Short mmCIF file of C-alpha atoms in Angstrom, two decimals:
data_model
loop_
_atom_site.label_atom_id
_atom_site.label_comp_id
_atom_site.label_asym_id
_atom_site.label_seq_id
_atom_site.Cartn_x
_atom_site.Cartn_y
_atom_site.Cartn_z
CA UNK A 1311 288.21 168.75 137.55
CA UNK A 1312 291.61 169.40 135.93
CA UNK A 1313 293.27 167.04 138.42
CA UNK A 1314 290.95 164.25 137.27
CA UNK A 1315 292.54 164.48 133.81
CA UNK A 1316 296.12 164.30 135.15
CA UNK A 1317 296.86 160.99 133.46
CA UNK A 1318 294.96 161.83 130.24
CA UNK A 1319 296.74 163.37 127.24
CA UNK A 1320 295.51 166.41 125.32
CA UNK A 1321 295.05 164.21 122.25
CA UNK A 1322 292.78 161.85 124.19
CA UNK A 1323 290.69 164.75 125.50
CA UNK A 1324 290.34 166.18 122.00
CA UNK A 1325 289.33 162.77 120.69
CA UNK A 1326 286.65 162.42 123.37
CA UNK A 1327 285.39 165.93 122.58
CA UNK A 1328 285.25 165.21 118.85
CA UNK A 1329 283.25 162.01 119.40
CA UNK A 1330 280.92 163.86 121.79
CA UNK A 1331 280.19 166.57 119.23
CA UNK A 1332 279.69 164.06 116.42
CA UNK A 1333 277.47 161.88 118.60
CA UNK A 1334 275.30 164.82 119.65
CA UNK A 1335 274.78 165.92 116.05
CA UNK A 1336 273.89 162.42 114.88
CA UNK A 1337 271.73 161.85 117.95
CA UNK A 1338 269.86 165.10 117.43
CA UNK A 1339 269.07 164.18 113.83
CA UNK A 1340 268.64 160.41 113.94
CA UNK A 1341 267.32 160.15 117.50
CA UNK A 1342 270.18 157.99 118.76
CA UNK A 1343 273.93 157.84 118.46
CA UNK A 1344 275.67 159.50 121.42
CA UNK A 1345 275.49 156.47 123.70
CA UNK A 1346 276.52 154.18 120.85
CA UNK A 1347 279.58 156.15 119.77
CA UNK A 1348 281.13 157.24 123.06
CA UNK A 1349 282.13 153.78 124.40
CA UNK A 1350 284.28 153.26 121.33
CA UNK A 1351 286.61 156.05 122.45
CA UNK A 1352 286.09 155.88 126.23
CA UNK A 1353 286.86 152.20 126.86
CA UNK A 1354 290.47 152.38 125.57
CA UNK A 1355 291.07 155.53 127.63
CA UNK A 1356 289.34 154.91 130.99
CA UNK A 1357 288.46 151.18 130.85
CA UNK A 1358 285.01 149.60 130.63
CA UNK A 1359 283.68 149.92 134.17
CA UNK A 1360 283.30 153.75 134.32
CA UNK A 1361 281.78 154.05 130.83
CA UNK A 1362 278.09 153.63 131.67
CA UNK A 1363 278.23 156.07 134.63
CA UNK A 1364 280.14 158.60 132.48
CA UNK A 1365 277.57 158.39 129.70
CA UNK A 1366 274.72 158.60 132.23
CA UNK A 1367 276.11 161.90 133.54
CA UNK A 1368 276.86 163.33 130.09
CA UNK A 1369 273.41 162.32 128.84
CA UNK A 1370 271.78 164.64 131.37
CA UNK A 1371 273.36 167.62 129.63
CA UNK A 1372 273.06 166.21 126.10
CA UNK A 1373 269.36 165.43 126.47
CA UNK A 1374 268.69 168.72 128.24
CA UNK A 1375 270.01 170.62 125.22
CA UNK A 1376 267.98 168.40 122.89
CA UNK A 1377 264.78 168.78 124.91
CA UNK A 1378 265.12 172.57 125.14
CA UNK A 1379 265.70 172.76 121.39
CA UNK A 1380 262.64 170.58 120.63
CA UNK A 1381 260.55 171.48 123.71
CA UNK A 1382 257.33 172.27 121.88
CA UNK A 1383 257.26 168.80 120.36
CA UNK A 1384 257.36 166.80 123.64
CA UNK A 1385 254.40 164.43 124.11
CA UNK A 1386 254.04 164.67 127.88
CA UNK A 1387 251.38 161.96 128.19
CA UNK A 1388 253.58 159.35 126.54
CA UNK A 1389 256.52 160.62 128.58
CA UNK A 1390 254.70 159.93 131.86
CA UNK A 1391 253.46 156.49 130.73
CA UNK A 1392 256.93 155.47 129.58
CA UNK A 1393 258.62 156.60 132.77
CA UNK A 1394 256.10 154.77 134.94
CA UNK A 1395 257.03 151.47 133.27
CA UNK A 1396 260.73 152.06 132.53
CA UNK A 1397 261.86 153.60 135.83
CA UNK A 1398 261.78 150.58 138.21
CA UNK A 1399 263.58 148.08 135.92
CA UNK A 1400 266.16 150.74 134.99
CA UNK A 1401 267.01 151.23 138.68
CA UNK A 1402 267.41 147.46 139.19
CA UNK A 1403 269.69 146.91 136.20
CA UNK A 1404 271.72 150.04 136.97
CA UNK A 1405 272.54 148.53 140.35
CA UNK A 1406 273.33 145.21 138.67
CA UNK A 1407 275.89 146.96 136.46
CA UNK A 1408 277.83 148.15 139.51
CA UNK A 1409 278.42 144.49 140.46
CA UNK A 1410 280.17 143.60 137.18
CA UNK A 1411 283.93 143.22 136.74
CA UNK A 1412 285.78 145.27 134.12
CA UNK A 1413 285.89 142.34 131.67
CA UNK A 1414 282.19 141.54 132.10
CA UNK A 1415 281.29 145.22 131.69
CA UNK A 1416 283.29 145.42 128.46
CA UNK A 1417 281.60 142.31 127.03
CA UNK A 1418 278.17 143.62 128.03
CA UNK A 1419 278.77 147.03 126.44
CA UNK A 1420 280.24 145.58 123.24
CA UNK A 1421 277.43 143.02 122.87
CA UNK A 1422 274.76 145.67 123.41
CA UNK A 1423 276.33 147.91 120.77
CA UNK A 1424 276.38 145.08 118.23
CA UNK A 1425 272.75 144.18 118.95
CA UNK A 1426 271.48 147.75 118.53
CA UNK A 1427 271.92 147.69 114.75
CA UNK A 1428 269.85 144.58 113.85
CA UNK A 1429 267.43 145.42 116.66
CA UNK A 1430 266.71 148.82 115.19
CA UNK A 1431 265.98 147.40 111.74
CA UNK A 1432 263.86 144.55 113.13
CA UNK A 1433 261.74 146.84 115.28
CA UNK A 1434 261.27 149.36 112.49
CA UNK A 1435 260.21 146.65 110.03
CA UNK A 1436 257.69 145.11 112.41
CA UNK A 1437 256.50 148.32 114.01
CA UNK A 1438 252.79 148.86 114.33
CA UNK A 1439 250.68 151.27 116.30
CA UNK A 1440 251.02 150.42 119.99
CA UNK A 1441 248.20 150.80 122.47
CA UNK A 1442 248.92 152.24 125.91
CA UNK A 1443 249.40 148.69 127.19
CA UNK A 1444 251.88 147.97 124.42
CA UNK A 1445 253.71 151.20 125.18
CA UNK A 1446 254.02 150.20 128.84
CA UNK A 1447 255.37 146.76 127.94
CA UNK A 1448 257.88 148.21 125.47
CA UNK A 1449 258.93 150.84 128.01
CA UNK A 1450 259.55 148.16 130.63
CA UNK A 1451 261.85 146.35 128.22
CA UNK A 1452 263.68 149.58 127.49
CA UNK A 1453 264.08 150.26 131.21
CA UNK A 1454 265.58 146.82 131.81
CA UNK A 1455 268.09 147.39 128.99
CA UNK A 1456 269.02 151.00 129.65
CA UNK A 1457 269.88 150.73 133.34
CA UNK A 1458 273.18 148.93 132.92
CA UNK A 1459 274.14 149.29 129.27
CA UNK A 1460 274.70 151.85 126.54
CA UNK A 1461 273.02 152.04 123.16
CA UNK A 1462 269.57 151.14 124.52
CA UNK A 1463 268.20 154.44 123.21
CA UNK A 1464 267.38 152.66 119.95
CA UNK A 1465 264.78 150.61 121.86
CA UNK A 1466 263.09 153.71 123.22
CA UNK A 1467 263.19 155.34 119.81
CA UNK A 1468 261.49 152.35 118.19
CA UNK A 1469 258.88 152.07 120.95
CA UNK A 1470 257.93 155.75 120.65
CA UNK A 1471 257.65 155.51 116.88
CA UNK A 1472 255.48 152.40 117.21
CA UNK A 1473 253.31 154.34 119.66
CA UNK A 1474 252.54 156.88 116.94
CA UNK A 1475 255.16 159.60 117.37
CA UNK A 1476 257.00 160.92 114.33
CA UNK A 1477 259.79 163.32 113.41
CA UNK A 1478 260.72 165.93 115.97
CA UNK A 1479 258.17 164.58 118.47
CA UNK A 1480 260.17 161.35 118.74
CA UNK A 1481 263.44 163.19 119.41
CA UNK A 1482 261.85 165.58 121.91
CA UNK A 1483 259.94 162.92 123.87
CA UNK A 1484 262.95 160.61 123.85
CA UNK A 1485 265.05 163.40 125.37
CA UNK A 1486 262.50 164.17 128.10
CA UNK A 1487 262.28 160.50 129.10
CA UNK A 1488 266.05 160.04 128.97
CA UNK A 1489 266.63 162.95 131.36
CA UNK A 1490 264.43 161.39 134.04
CA UNK A 1491 265.92 157.92 133.54
CA UNK A 1492 269.39 159.47 133.62
CA UNK A 1493 268.75 161.09 137.00
CA UNK A 1494 267.68 157.71 138.38
CA UNK A 1495 270.76 155.94 136.96
CA UNK A 1496 273.20 158.57 138.23
CA UNK A 1497 271.59 158.35 141.68
CA UNK A 1498 272.04 154.56 141.75
CA UNK A 1499 275.63 154.73 140.48
CA UNK A 1500 276.46 157.40 143.04
CA UNK A 1501 274.93 155.45 145.93
CA UNK A 1502 276.85 152.33 144.85
CA UNK A 1503 280.17 154.20 144.77
CA UNK A 1504 280.59 153.91 141.00
CA UNK A 1505 281.08 157.66 140.50
CA UNK A 1506 284.38 159.34 141.29
CA UNK A 1507 286.07 162.58 140.23
CA UNK A 1508 287.23 161.17 136.88
CA UNK A 1509 283.74 159.89 136.02
CA UNK A 1510 282.22 163.28 136.81
CA UNK A 1511 284.93 165.13 134.88
CA UNK A 1512 284.51 163.03 131.74
CA UNK A 1513 280.73 163.16 132.02
CA UNK A 1514 280.75 166.96 132.22
CA UNK A 1515 283.29 167.28 129.41
CA UNK A 1516 281.18 165.16 127.05
CA UNK A 1517 277.93 166.79 128.11
CA UNK A 1518 279.17 170.36 127.74
CA UNK A 1519 280.71 169.69 124.32
CA UNK A 1520 277.58 167.88 123.14
CA UNK A 1521 275.03 170.33 124.58
CA UNK A 1522 274.85 172.64 121.52
CA UNK A 1523 274.31 169.65 119.22
CA UNK A 1524 270.56 169.64 119.76
CA UNK A 1525 270.20 173.21 118.50
CA UNK A 1526 272.27 172.51 115.40
CA UNK A 1527 270.30 169.31 114.78
CA UNK A 1528 267.00 171.18 114.99
CA UNK A 1529 267.96 173.20 111.91
CA UNK A 1530 268.95 170.04 110.05
CA UNK A 1531 266.30 167.54 111.09
CA UNK A 1532 263.77 168.40 108.37
CA UNK A 1533 266.17 168.64 105.45
CA UNK A 1534 269.08 166.23 106.04
CA UNK A 1535 268.71 162.62 104.78
CA UNK A 1536 269.31 160.11 107.57
CA UNK A 1537 270.38 157.16 105.44
CA UNK A 1538 274.03 158.17 105.09
CA UNK A 1539 274.42 159.17 108.73
CA UNK A 1540 272.78 156.07 110.15
CA UNK A 1541 274.66 153.82 107.70
CA UNK A 1542 278.03 155.18 108.82
CA UNK A 1543 277.00 155.03 112.47
CA UNK A 1544 275.83 151.42 112.12
CA UNK A 1545 279.16 150.39 110.59
CA UNK A 1546 281.17 152.14 113.31
CA UNK A 1547 279.03 150.64 116.07
CA UNK A 1548 279.25 147.09 114.67
CA UNK A 1549 283.02 147.18 114.19
CA UNK A 1550 283.67 148.93 117.50
CA UNK A 1551 281.35 146.66 119.48
CA UNK A 1552 282.96 143.56 117.99
CA UNK A 1553 286.43 144.91 118.79
CA UNK A 1554 285.42 145.51 122.42
CA UNK A 1555 284.05 141.98 122.85
CA UNK A 1556 287.09 140.37 121.20
CA UNK A 1557 289.45 142.50 123.28
CA UNK A 1558 287.71 141.46 126.51
CA UNK A 1559 287.74 137.76 125.58
CA UNK A 1560 291.47 137.89 124.76
CA UNK A 1561 292.45 139.32 128.15
#
C-alpha cells in the first residue's frame, strides 16, 4: 500500500484525508457530500479516470460506518425495493464508465457535480409521497446515474425522502443501499481492469479516515442546522465542478 503512494507527497495525502473527514461529517449529517467533495481533490492528484473506482471503494467503508451508527433506523423494505430497481442499471453504467477516456471522465464527473445542486433543490421542492411504483422508477434513475458518476447520492436521498422517510431513517437507508450498490460497482470496475494498487490504496485511505464520521454525525444530526453546511457544500461543488469541466475542455 505504501508503494502505491510513492509519487504522492505527504501534503497531498493530508489534503485527501482532510477532505475525506470533512465529507464524512457532512454526509453523515446532510445525507450526501462525500462523493461530491472528494473528486475536487482527487482529480488534480490522480487524474479523472480512477476517481469513480476510488470513491466506490471508499464508500464501502464510509457507508458501513454510517449504517452501523444508524442501524436501528434502516427501512429494510424500501432498501430491498430500491436495490431491485437500481442494481441492474448501475452495473450497466459502471461498465460504461470504464470505456471513457480521461478527458471524457473529467467532463462527466464535473457536469454531474454541477447538476447535483439544482437537482437537489428541484426534487425537494416538487417532492411528494411516492408509491412503491414511484420508488422503483426513481430508484432505476438513481441506478443509471450512480454506476458511472459521483454525486448521484443526492438522487437517492431525494427519492427516499419522497417515499416517506425522514431524518435518521433517510441517512441509514441510504447507507444500506449504497453499500450493496458499491459492491456491485467495485465488482464491475475490478472485472474491467479499472482497479489497481493505487486505486485500492486511495480508496482504503479515504474510507478508513471517513469511517468514524458516521458516529460523530449521529450525535449532531438532531441538533445541528443543515443550512450552513449544505450552503457551503453547494458552493464548493459548483465551483469545483465548473473548474473540472473547464480544465478538461482546455486540454
